[in-house]
PDB file of C-alpha atoms in Angstrom:
ATOM      1  CA  MET T 495     109.297 -70.512 -21.756  1.00 52.00           C
ATOM      2  CA  THR T 496     110.626 -67.682 -19.283  1.00 59.00           C
ATOM      3  CA  ASP T 497     110.095 -67.798 -15.457  1.00 69.00           C
ATOM      4  CA  LYS T 498     107.767 -64.784 -15.688  1.00 74.00           C
ATOM      5  CA  ARG T 499     105.676 -66.425 -18.517  1.00 80.00           C
ATOM      6  CA  GLU T 500     105.663 -69.743 -16.732  1.00 79.00           C
ATOM      7  CA  GLN T 501     104.312 -67.940 -13.575  1.00 78.00           C
ATOM      8  CA  GLY T 502     101.905 -65.830 -15.749  1.00 83.00           C
ATOM      9  CA  ALA T 503     100.602 -69.023 -17.590  1.00 85.00           C
ATOM     10  CA  GLY T 504     100.382 -70.534 -13.915  1.00 84.00           C
ATOM     11  CA  LEU T 505      98.375 -67.573 -12.456  1.00 87.00           C
ATOM     12  CA  LEU T 506      96.208 -67.631 -15.397  1.00 91.00           C
ATOM     13  CA  ALA T 507      95.565 -71.335 -14.950  1.00 90.00           C
ATOM     14  CA  ALA T 508      94.832 -71.213 -11.154  1.00 89.00           C
ATOM     15  CA  LEU T 509      92.406 -68.114 -11.717  1.00 92.00           C
ATOM     16  CA  GLY T 510      90.729 -70.045 -14.348  1.00 93.00           C
ATOM     17  CA  CYS T 511      90.426 -73.161 -12.001  1.00 92.00           C
ATOM     18  CA  PHE T 512      89.139 -71.539  -8.929  1.00 91.00           C
ATOM     19  CA  SER T 513      86.683 -69.272 -10.922  1.00 95.00           C
ATOM     20  CA  MET T 514      85.326 -72.649 -12.602  1.00 95.00           C
ATOM     21  CA  TRP T 515      84.870 -74.233  -9.243  1.00 94.00           C
ATOM     22  CA  GLY T 516      83.539 -70.809  -7.890  1.00 95.00           C
ATOM     23  CA  VAL T 517      80.329 -70.466 -10.357  1.00 96.00           C
ATOM     24  CA  LEU T 518      79.636 -74.533  -9.790  1.00 96.00           C
ATOM     25  CA  PRO T 519      76.412 -73.527  -8.093  1.00 97.00           C
ATOM     26  CA  LEU T 520      75.030 -71.381 -10.809  1.00 97.00           C
ATOM     27  CA  TYR T 521      76.096 -74.304 -13.173  1.00 97.00           C
ATOM     28  CA  PHE T 522      74.341 -77.003 -11.387  1.00 96.00           C
ATOM     29  CA  HIS T 523      71.300 -74.267 -10.882  1.00 94.00           C
ATOM     30  CA  LEU T 524      70.953 -73.730 -14.565  1.00 94.00           C
ATOM     31  CA  ILE T 525      70.415 -77.799 -14.908  1.00 94.00           C
ATOM     32  CA  GLY T 526      66.847 -76.794 -13.189  1.00 86.00           C
ATOM     33  CA  PRO T 527      64.849 -78.429 -10.351  1.00 89.00           C
ATOM     34  CA  SER T 528      63.521 -81.271 -12.804  1.00 89.00           C
ATOM     35  CA  VAL T 529      66.613 -83.087 -12.174  1.00 94.00           C
ATOM     36  CA  THR T 530      67.733 -84.509  -8.980  1.00 95.00           C
ATOM     37  CA  PRO T 531      70.843 -84.001  -7.410  1.00 96.00           C
ATOM     38  CA  TRP T 532      71.605 -88.018  -7.539  1.00 96.00           C
ATOM     39  CA  GLU T 533      70.907 -87.908 -11.540  1.00 97.00           C
ATOM     40  CA  ILE T 534      73.389 -84.982 -11.782  1.00 97.00           C
ATOM     41  CA  LEU T 535      75.833 -86.927  -9.706  1.00 97.00           C
ATOM     42  CA  ALA T 536      75.694 -89.935 -11.917  1.00 97.00           C
ATOM     43  CA  HIS T 537      76.310 -87.749 -14.829  1.00 97.00           C
ATOM     44  CA  ARG T 538      79.101 -85.898 -13.279  1.00 97.00           C
ATOM     45  CA  MET T 539      80.596 -89.395 -12.742  1.00 96.00           C
ATOM     46  CA  ILE T 540      79.766 -90.514 -16.286  1.00 97.00           C
ATOM     47  CA  TRP T 541      81.128 -87.916 -18.726  1.00 97.00           C
ATOM     48  CA  ALA T 542      84.222 -87.175 -16.276  1.00 96.00           C
ATOM     49  CA  ALA T 543      85.092 -91.001 -16.733  1.00 96.00           C
ATOM     50  CA  VAL T 544      84.635 -90.326 -20.680  1.00 96.00           C
ATOM     51  CA  LEU T 545      86.668 -87.193 -20.795  1.00 95.00           C
ATOM     52  CA  LEU T 546      89.381 -88.566 -18.505  1.00 95.00           C
ATOM     53  CA  THR T 547      89.525 -91.388 -20.678  1.00 96.00           C
ATOM     54  CA  LEU T 548      90.096 -89.390 -23.883  1.00 94.00           C
ATOM     55  CA  PHE T 549      92.956 -87.235 -21.815  1.00 91.00           C
ATOM     56  CA  VAL T 550      94.431 -90.520 -20.636  1.00 92.00           C
ATOM     57  CA  VAL T 551      94.696 -91.724 -24.133  1.00 93.00           C
ATOM     58  CA  LEU T 552      95.880 -88.498 -25.792  1.00 92.00           C
ATOM     59  CA  THR T 553      98.618 -88.091 -22.966  1.00 90.00           C
ATOM     60  CA  HIS T 554      99.726 -91.870 -22.921  1.00 90.00           C
ATOM     61  CA  ARG T 555      99.327 -92.661 -19.340  1.00 90.00           C
ATOM     62  CA  SER T 556      98.085 -96.040 -19.424  1.00 91.00           C
ATOM     63  CA  ALA T 557     101.386 -97.553 -18.197  1.00 92.00           C
ATOM     64  CA  ARG T 558     101.369 -95.369 -15.196  1.00 92.00           C
ATOM     65  CA  ILE T 559      97.493 -96.190 -14.410  1.00 95.00           C
ATOM     66  CA  MET T 560      98.303 -99.809 -14.686  1.00 95.00           C
ATOM     67  CA  ALA T 561     101.229 -99.624 -12.336  1.00 95.00           C
ATOM     68  CA  VAL T 562      98.825 -97.934  -9.789  1.00 95.00           C
ATOM     69  CA  VAL T 563      95.852-100.584 -10.384  1.00 95.00           C
ATOM     70  CA  ARG T 564      98.267-103.374  -9.722  1.00 96.00           C
ATOM     71  CA  ASP T 565      99.206-102.064  -6.417  1.00 96.00           C
ATOM     72  CA  ARG T 566      96.617-103.350  -4.000  1.00 95.00           C
ATOM     73  CA  ARG T 567      97.500-100.760  -1.150  1.00 95.00           C
ATOM     74  CA  LEU T 568      97.359 -97.934  -3.750  1.00 96.00           C
ATOM     75  CA  LEU T 569      93.964 -99.320  -5.172  1.00 96.00           C
ATOM     76  CA  LEU T 570      92.384 -99.669  -1.781  1.00 97.00           C
ATOM     77  CA  ALA T 571      93.185 -96.180  -0.749  1.00 96.00           C
ATOM     78  CA  LEU T 572      91.866 -94.806  -4.330  1.00 96.00           C
ATOM     79  CA  MET T 573      88.499 -96.766  -3.405  1.00 97.00           C
ATOM     80  CA  THR T 574      88.416 -94.878  -0.227  1.00 97.00           C
ATOM     81  CA  THR T 575      89.105 -91.695  -1.916  1.00 95.00           C
ATOM     82  CA  ALA T 576      86.273 -92.468  -4.514  1.00 96.00           C
ATOM     83  CA  VAL T 577      83.859 -92.806  -1.720  1.00 97.00           C
ATOM     84  CA  LEU T 578      84.988 -89.465  -0.354  1.00 95.00           C
ATOM     85  CA  ILE T 579      84.849 -87.640  -3.460  1.00 94.00           C
ATOM     86  CA  SER T 580      81.587 -88.889  -4.335  1.00 96.00           C
ATOM     87  CA  VAL T 581      80.178 -87.587  -1.095  1.00 97.00           C
ATOM     88  CA  ASN T 582      81.810 -84.172  -1.525  1.00 95.00           C
ATOM     89  CA  TRP T 583      80.337 -84.032  -5.044  1.00 96.00           C
ATOM     90  CA  GLY T 584      77.055 -85.357  -4.111  1.00 96.00           C
ATOM     91  CA  LEU T 585      76.473 -83.076  -0.649  1.00 97.00           C
ATOM     92  CA  PHE T 586      77.550 -80.385  -2.975  1.00 96.00           C
ATOM     93  CA  ILE T 587      75.119 -80.706  -5.731  1.00 97.00           C
ATOM     94  CA  TRP T 588      72.428 -81.082  -2.747  1.00 97.00           C
ATOM     95  CA  ALA T 589      73.534 -78.214  -1.308  1.00 96.00           C
ATOM     96  CA  VAL T 590      72.769 -76.124  -4.395  1.00 95.00           C
ATOM     97  CA  SER T 591      69.446 -77.691  -5.235  1.00 95.00           C
ATOM     98  CA  SER T 592      68.292 -77.093  -1.457  1.00 94.00           C
ATOM     99  CA  HIS T 593      69.486 -73.513  -0.859  1.00 93.00           C
ATOM    100  CA  HIS T 594      72.228 -74.168   1.365  1.00 94.00           C
ATOM    101  CA  VAL T 595      75.013 -72.638  -0.777  1.00 95.00           C
ATOM    102  CA  LEU T 596      76.351 -70.638   2.128  1.00 93.00           C
ATOM    103  CA  GLN T 597      76.850 -73.566   4.100  1.00 92.00           C
ATOM    104  CA  ALA T 598      78.687 -74.998   1.297  1.00 94.00           C
ATOM    105  CA  SER T 599      80.752 -71.694   1.186  1.00 93.00           C
ATOM    106  CA  LEU T 600      81.644 -71.948   5.017  1.00 91.00           C
ATOM    107  CA  GLY T 601      82.825 -75.701   4.328  1.00 91.00           C
ATOM    108  CA  TYR T 602      85.372 -74.759   1.788  1.00 90.00           C
ATOM    109  CA  TYR T 603      86.543 -71.864   4.068  1.00 89.00           C
ATOM    110  CA  ILE T 604      87.016 -74.212   6.783  1.00 88.00           C
ATOM    111  CA  ASN T 605      88.818 -76.866   4.768  1.00 87.00           C
ATOM    112  CA  PRO T 606      92.355 -75.156   4.583  1.00 84.00           C
ATOM    113  CA  LEU T 607      92.126 -75.145   8.451  1.00 83.00           C
ATOM    114  CA  LEU T 608      91.188 -78.724   8.929  1.00 86.00           C
ATOM    115  CA  ASN T 609      94.070 -79.473   6.656  1.00 82.00           C
ATOM    116  CA  VAL T 610      96.458 -78.032   9.121  1.00 82.00           C
ATOM    117  CA  VAL T 611      94.549 -80.404  11.894  1.00 84.00           C
ATOM    118  CA  LEU T 612      94.525 -83.217   9.405  1.00 86.00           C
ATOM    119  CA  GLY T 613      98.526 -82.339   8.756  1.00 84.00           C
ATOM    120  CA  LEU T 614      98.929 -82.991  12.704  1.00 83.00           C
ATOM    121  CA  VAL T 615      97.123 -86.350  12.691  1.00 83.00           C
ATOM    122  CA  PHE T 616      98.255 -87.923   9.501  1.00 81.00           C
ATOM    123  CA  PHE T 617     101.758 -86.482   9.118  1.00 79.00           C
ATOM    124  CA  ARG T 618     102.859 -85.532  12.566  1.00 81.00           C
ATOM    125  CA  GLU T 619     103.190 -81.839  11.471  1.00 76.00           C
ATOM    126  CA  ARG T 620     104.082 -79.245  14.172  1.00 81.00           C
ATOM    127  CA  LEU T 621     101.471 -76.682  14.297  1.00 79.00           C
ATOM    128  CA  ARG T 622     103.112 -73.324  14.790  1.00 85.00           C
ATOM    129  CA  PRO T 623     101.187 -70.659  17.235  1.00 88.00           C
ATOM    130  CA  LEU T 624      99.609 -68.997  14.271  1.00 86.00           C
ATOM    131  CA  GLN T 625      98.163 -72.196  13.113  1.00 84.00           C
ATOM    132  CA  VAL T 626      96.770 -73.005  16.646  1.00 87.00           C
ATOM    133  CA  ALA T 627      94.964 -69.479  16.613  1.00 90.00           C
ATOM    134  CA  ALA T 628      93.525 -69.971  13.385  1.00 87.00           C
ATOM    135  CA  VAL T 629      92.067 -73.221  13.955  1.00 86.00           C
ATOM    136  CA  LEU T 630      90.719 -72.115  17.635  1.00 89.00           C
ATOM    137  CA  LEU T 631      88.842 -69.202  15.676  1.00 90.00           C
ATOM    138  CA  ALA T 632      87.484 -71.432  13.305  1.00 86.00           C
ATOM    139  CA  ALA T 633      86.351 -73.439  15.836  1.00 87.00           C
ATOM    140  CA  ALA T 634      84.862 -70.623  17.423  1.00 89.00           C
ATOM    141  CA  GLY T 635      82.864 -69.576  14.375  1.00 85.00           C
ATOM    142  CA  VAL T 636      81.523 -73.204  14.184  1.00 83.00           C
ATOM    143  CA  MET T 637      80.319 -72.923  17.935  1.00 86.00           C
ATOM    144  CA  ILE T 638      78.802 -69.777  17.183  1.00 84.00           C
ATOM    145  CA  MET T 639      76.528 -70.734  14.125  1.00 80.00           C
ATOM    146  CA  VAL T 640      75.543 -73.697  16.537  1.00 79.00           C
ATOM    147  CA  VAL T 641      74.550 -71.486  19.311  1.00 78.00           C
ATOM    148  CA  GLY T 642      72.936 -68.881  17.271  1.00 75.00           C
ATOM    149  CA  PHE T 643      70.774 -71.394  14.896  1.00 69.00           C
ATOM    150  CA  GLY T 644      70.363 -73.886  17.142  1.00 74.00           C
ATOM    151  CA  ARG T 645      71.770 -76.616  14.879  1.00 78.00           C
ATOM    152  CA  VAL T 646      75.270 -78.112  13.668  1.00 84.00           C
ATOM    153  CA  PRO T 647      76.342 -76.765  10.231  1.00 87.00           C
ATOM    154  CA  TRP T 648      76.748 -80.512   9.005  1.00 93.00           C
ATOM    155  CA  VAL T 649      76.962 -79.390   5.428  1.00 93.00           C
ATOM    156  CA  SER T 650      79.651 -77.235   5.860  1.00 92.00           C
ATOM    157  CA  LEU T 651      81.522 -79.968   7.915  1.00 92.00           C
ATOM    158  CA  ILE T 652      80.843 -82.908   5.780  1.00 95.00           C
ATOM    159  CA  LEU T 653      82.251 -80.939   2.791  1.00 94.00           C
ATOM    160  CA  ALA T 654      85.360 -79.864   4.614  1.00 92.00           C
ATOM    161  CA  GLY T 655      85.662 -83.268   6.428  1.00 93.00           C
ATOM    162  CA  SER T 656      85.357 -85.510   3.355  1.00 94.00           C
ATOM    163  CA  PHE T 657      87.713 -83.134   0.956  1.00 90.00           C
ATOM    164  CA  GLY T 658      90.128 -83.013   3.718  1.00 89.00           C
ATOM    165  CA  PHE T 659      90.279 -86.457   4.436  1.00 92.00           C
ATOM    166  CA  TYR T 660      90.674 -86.964   0.605  1.00 90.00           C
ATOM    167  CA  GLY T 661      93.279 -84.603   0.174  1.00 87.00           C
ATOM    168  CA  ALA T 662      95.388 -86.314   3.079  1.00 89.00           C
ATOM    169  CA  ILE T 663      94.868 -89.788   1.755  1.00 91.00           C
ATOM    170  CA  ARG T 664      96.004 -88.732  -1.939  1.00 89.00           C
ATOM    171  CA  LYS T 665      98.832 -86.722  -0.156  1.00 85.00           C
ATOM    172  CA  ARG T 666     100.101 -89.804   1.385  1.00 88.00           C
ATOM    173  CA  ILE T 667     100.092 -92.231  -1.348  1.00 91.00           C
ATOM    174  CA  GLY T 668     101.560 -89.880  -3.893  1.00 86.00           C
ATOM    175  CA  VAL T 669      99.653 -90.778  -6.784  1.00 89.00           C
ATOM    176  CA  ASP T 670      98.996 -87.460  -9.516  1.00 89.00           C
ATOM    177  CA  SER T 671      95.731 -85.985  -9.681  1.00 86.00           C
ATOM    178  CA  ILE T 672      94.947 -86.842 -13.084  1.00 89.00           C
ATOM    179  CA  THR T 673      95.869 -90.466 -12.796  1.00 93.00           C
ATOM    180  CA  GLY T 674      94.049 -90.618  -9.301  1.00 92.00           C
ATOM    181  CA  LEU T 675      90.845 -89.052 -10.569  1.00 93.00           C
ATOM    182  CA  TYR T 676      90.450 -91.333 -13.578  1.00 95.00           C
ATOM    183  CA  ILE T 677      90.896 -94.611 -11.457  1.00 96.00           C
ATOM    184  CA  GLU T 678      88.285 -92.779  -8.926  1.00 96.00           C
ATOM    185  CA  THR T 679      85.913 -92.176 -11.630  1.00 96.00           C
ATOM    186  CA  MET T 680      86.364 -95.690 -13.409  1.00 97.00           C
ATOM    187  CA  LEU T 681      85.633 -96.941  -9.813  1.00 97.00           C
ATOM    188  CA  LEU T 682      82.611 -95.101  -9.508  1.00 97.00           C
ATOM    189  CA  LEU T 683      81.454 -95.184 -13.002  1.00 97.00           C
ATOM    190  CA  PRO T 684      79.260 -98.871 -12.474  1.00 98.00           C
ATOM    191  CA  PHE T 685      77.454 -97.420  -9.381  1.00 97.00           C
ATOM    192  CA  ALA T 686      76.587 -94.292 -11.875  1.00 97.00           C
ATOM    193  CA  LEU T 687      75.429 -96.647 -14.759  1.00 97.00           C
ATOM    194  CA  LEU T 688      73.320 -98.675 -12.427  1.00 97.00           C
ATOM    195  CA  TRP T 689      71.637 -95.534 -10.813  1.00 97.00           C
ATOM    196  CA  LEU T 690      70.758 -94.055 -14.276  1.00 96.00           C
ATOM    197  CA  GLY T 691      69.363 -97.608 -15.277  1.00 96.00           C
ATOM    198  CA  HIS T 692      67.138 -97.290 -12.059  1.00 96.00           C
ATOM    199  CA  LEU T 693      65.953 -94.109 -12.846  1.00 94.00           C
ATOM    200  CA  TYR T 694      65.246 -95.157 -16.554  1.00 94.00           C
ATOM    201  CA  GLN T 695      63.491 -98.302 -15.317  1.00 94.00           C
ATOM    202  CA  GLN T 696      61.348 -96.118 -12.874  1.00 92.00           C
ATOM    203  CA  GLN T 697      60.657 -93.501 -15.451  1.00 91.00           C
ATOM    204  CA  GLN T 698      62.344 -91.047 -13.540  1.00 92.00           C
ATOM    205  CA  ALA T 699      65.213 -89.976 -15.866  1.00 92.00           C
ATOM    206  CA  VAL T 700      65.557 -86.621 -17.508  1.00 92.00           C
ATOM    207  CA  PHE T 701      68.449 -87.104 -19.746  1.00 92.00           C
ATOM    208  CA  LEU T 702      66.977 -87.901 -23.317  1.00 88.00           C
ATOM    209  CA  GLN T 703      63.712 -87.284 -21.969  1.00 87.00           C
ATOM    210  CA  GLY T 704      63.432 -83.368 -21.743  1.00 79.00           C
ATOM    211  CA  SER T 705      65.043 -80.499 -23.491  1.00 90.00           C
ATOM    212  CA  ILE T 706      68.163 -80.503 -25.141  1.00 94.00           C
ATOM    213  CA  SER T 707      69.844 -77.705 -23.193  1.00 94.00           C
ATOM    214  CA  THR T 708      69.286 -80.049 -20.135  1.00 94.00           C
ATOM    215  CA  ASP T 709      71.120 -82.674 -21.904  1.00 96.00           C
ATOM    216  CA  VAL T 710      73.734 -80.293 -22.902  1.00 96.00           C
ATOM    217  CA  LEU T 711      74.518 -79.049 -19.144  1.00 96.00           C
ATOM    218  CA  LEU T 712      74.265 -83.053 -18.001  1.00 97.00           C
ATOM    219  CA  ILE T 713      77.109 -84.164 -20.519  1.00 97.00           C
ATOM    220  CA  GLY T 714      78.997 -80.687 -19.515  1.00 97.00           C
ATOM    221  CA  CYS T 715      79.329 -81.830 -15.999  1.00 96.00           C
ATOM    222  CA  GLY T 716      81.976 -83.874 -17.215  1.00 95.00           C
ATOM    223  CA  LEU T 717      84.013 -80.808 -18.588  1.00 96.00           C
ATOM    224  CA  VAL T 718      83.448 -78.576 -15.379  1.00 95.00           C
ATOM    225  CA  THR T 719      84.645 -81.324 -13.386  1.00 92.00           C
ATOM    226  CA  VAL T 720      87.913 -82.404 -15.401  1.00 92.00           C
ATOM    227  CA  LEU T 721      88.730 -78.882 -16.665  1.00 93.00           C
ATOM    228  CA  PRO T 722      89.495 -77.106 -13.441  1.00 91.00           C
ATOM    229  CA  LEU T 723      91.585 -79.963 -12.229  1.00 87.00           C
ATOM    230  CA  VAL T 724      93.817 -79.840 -15.346  1.00 87.00           C
ATOM    231  CA  LEU T 725      93.962 -76.286 -14.956  1.00 90.00           C
ATOM    232  CA  PHE T 726      94.794 -76.727 -11.017  1.00 87.00           C
ATOM    233  CA  THR T 727      97.716 -79.009 -12.152  1.00 82.00           C
ATOM    234  CA  MET T 728      99.098 -76.270 -14.415  1.00 85.00           C
ATOM    235  CA  GLY T 729      99.061 -73.735 -11.968  1.00 85.00           C
ATOM    236  CA  ALA T 730     100.314 -75.842  -8.842  1.00 77.00           C
ATOM    237  CA  ARG T 731     103.381 -76.835 -11.197  1.00 77.00           C
ATOM    238  CA  ARG T 732     104.361 -73.112 -11.814  1.00 80.00           C
ATOM    239  CA  LEU T 733     102.985 -71.060  -8.707  1.00 77.00           C
ATOM    240  CA  LYS T 734     104.378 -70.757  -5.431  1.00 72.00           C
ATOM    241  CA  LEU T 735     102.183 -72.434  -2.860  1.00 65.00           C
ATOM    242  CA  GLY T 736     101.548 -69.210  -0.878  1.00 63.00           C
ATOM    243  CA  THR T 737     100.244 -67.724  -3.890  1.00 73.00           C
ATOM    244  CA  LEU T 738      98.170 -70.911  -4.866  1.00 75.00           C
ATOM    245  CA  GLY T 739      96.914 -70.639  -1.226  1.00 73.00           C
ATOM    246  CA  LEU T 740      95.885 -66.972  -1.533  1.00 76.00           C
ATOM    247  CA  ILE T 741      94.108 -67.742  -4.998  1.00 84.00           C
ATOM    248  CA  GLN T 742      91.996 -70.723  -3.563  1.00 85.00           C
ATOM    249  CA  TYR T 743      89.848 -68.488  -1.533  1.00 88.00           C
ATOM    250  CA  MET T 744      88.078 -67.181  -4.815  1.00 90.00           C
ATOM    251  CA  THR T 745      85.956 -70.710  -4.662  1.00 92.00           C
ATOM    252  CA  PRO T 746      84.060 -70.015  -1.444  1.00 92.00           C
ATOM    253  CA  THR T 747      84.015 -66.199  -2.058  1.00 92.00           C
ATOM    254  CA  LEU T 748      82.043 -66.840  -5.164  1.00 94.00           C
ATOM    255  CA  HIS T 749      79.873 -69.172  -3.700  1.00 96.00           C
ATOM    256  CA  LEU T 750      79.293 -66.576  -0.792  1.00 94.00           C
ATOM    257  CA  LEU T 751      78.479 -63.924  -3.380  1.00 94.00           C
ATOM    258  CA  THR T 752      76.370 -66.234  -5.063  1.00 96.00           C
ATOM    259  CA  GLY T 753      74.631 -67.576  -2.426  1.00 95.00           C
ATOM    260  CA  VAL T 754      73.833 -63.980  -0.922  1.00 94.00           C
ATOM    261  CA  PHE T 755      73.149 -61.903  -3.910  1.00 95.00           C
ATOM    262  CA  ILE T 756      71.941 -64.500  -6.389  1.00 96.00           C
ATOM    263  CA  PHE T 757      69.917 -66.927  -4.790  1.00 95.00           C
ATOM    264  CA  GLY T 758      68.862 -64.668  -2.105  1.00 95.00           C
ATOM    265  CA  GLU T 759      69.892 -67.130   1.016  1.00 93.00           C
ATOM    266  CA  PRO T 760      69.675 -65.099   4.485  1.00 91.00           C
ATOM    267  CA  PHE T 761      73.078 -63.933   6.010  1.00 89.00           C
ATOM    268  CA  SER T 762      72.029 -63.178   9.530  1.00 85.00           C
ATOM    269  CA  ARG T 763      74.531 -61.453  12.328  1.00 84.00           C
ATOM    270  CA  ALA T 764      75.150 -64.865  13.514  1.00 82.00           C
ATOM    271  CA  SER T 765      76.419 -65.902  10.006  1.00 86.00           C
ATOM    272  CA  LEU T 766      78.215 -62.820   9.805  1.00 89.00           C
ATOM    273  CA  ILE T 767      80.071 -63.319  13.003  1.00 89.00           C
ATOM    274  CA  THR T 768      80.694 -66.816  11.996  1.00 88.00           C
ATOM    275  CA  PHE T 769      82.216 -66.093   8.856  1.00 91.00           C
ATOM    276  CA  ALA T 770      84.400 -63.241  10.443  1.00 92.00           C
ATOM    277  CA  CYS T 771      85.573 -65.563  12.753  1.00 91.00           C
ATOM    278  CA  ILE T 772      86.629 -68.244   9.823  1.00 90.00           C
ATOM    279  CA  TRP T 773      88.108 -65.046   7.958  1.00 92.00           C
ATOM    280  CA  ALA T 774      90.099 -64.071  10.908  1.00 92.00           C
ATOM    281  CA  GLY T 775      91.612 -67.729  11.312  1.00 89.00           C
ATOM    282  CA  LEU T 776      92.397 -67.686   7.314  1.00 88.00           C
ATOM    283  CA  ALA T 777      94.211 -64.334   7.617  1.00 90.00           C
ATOM    284  CA  LEU T 778      96.387 -65.768  10.381  1.00 90.00           C
ATOM    285  CA  TYR T 779      97.037 -68.954   8.427  1.00 84.00           C
ATOM    286  CA  THR T 780      97.899 -67.230   5.233  1.00 84.00           C
ATOM    287  CA  LEU T 781     100.328 -64.961   7.373  1.00 86.00           C
ATOM    288  CA  ASP T 782     101.699 -67.737   9.191  1.00 85.00           C
ATOM    289  CA  THR T 783     102.279 -69.487   5.282  1.00 79.00           C
ATOM    290  CA  LEU T 784     103.963 -66.266   3.938  1.00 79.00           C
ATOM    291  CA  ARG T 785     106.255 -66.231   6.965  1.00 83.00           C
ATOM    292  CA  ALA T 786     107.268 -69.815   6.809  1.00 78.00           C
ATOM    293  CA  GLN T 787     107.838 -69.295   2.970  1.00 73.00           C
ATOM    294  CA  ARG T 788     110.207 -66.349   3.446  1.00 78.00           C
ATOM    295  CA  ARG T 789     112.154 -67.883   6.500  1.00 79.00           C
ATOM    296  CA  ILE T 790     112.848 -71.036   4.064  1.00 72.00           C
ATOM    297  CA  ARG T 791     113.886 -68.525   0.986  1.00 73.00           C
ATOM    298  CA  GLU T 792     116.215 -66.615   3.358  1.00 72.00           C
ATOM    299  CA  GLY T 793     117.935 -70.044   4.271  1.00 63.00           C
TER     300      GLY T 793
END
């Protein structure tokens, strides 16, 4: 495949990935209010584990997975990331069902800027002036929301924090995304099965007790978890980091549009100012990233 075709395939994969992540609120909303966020989370873990097992078998990754599992340091790190990703998934599903999609959107806008701070803490990466300005603008946006609404945007901060620390730990241990997610889901699988068993015992489970369409959507939670990750891996291999960084803003933007125009969540003046601060920070962050890449290319 030529370079242009490689880049084209990478672009399509990245667009598909971030679009799918962007419409997740609609998907979880379609499942309906009769299913609790925690049952949806359990199904997301279970069916993701099933799909990833098939993917691992078909791509002959068993030896790679066993090598990671035998390493106690890596396994302990993946136990930690499994907890972080379960918190992230669970809170996101809860945010959709509780009409906090705008806060979820804000969290994923904040995430790239939080990654800059985590890079400083975990990897001793030096912050350039534009990065400092971007982080300060994001902090100002959060403070405006605290003052404007009289409360901390805890959904946004936990979503950004859980995903940020998840990414930082995964970057440090260097396990590839598919292998890592497979081990994480297998670690979470017993808890998901126990929770579903508890729901059936209490006669509160919806799966196989209601409509076929709901059952199909619950099973599909595995696909909407695994497929975007596979597409992201394809895109990341073929695209420049700067291009991938720009496309990633599709996800929170789609969340924002969904929250305002489809779910009718209120978008106040304080919200507008908060998002404006975050967008300005992201603009500076993106400009700094593009400049840094240009300097690297020029030698």
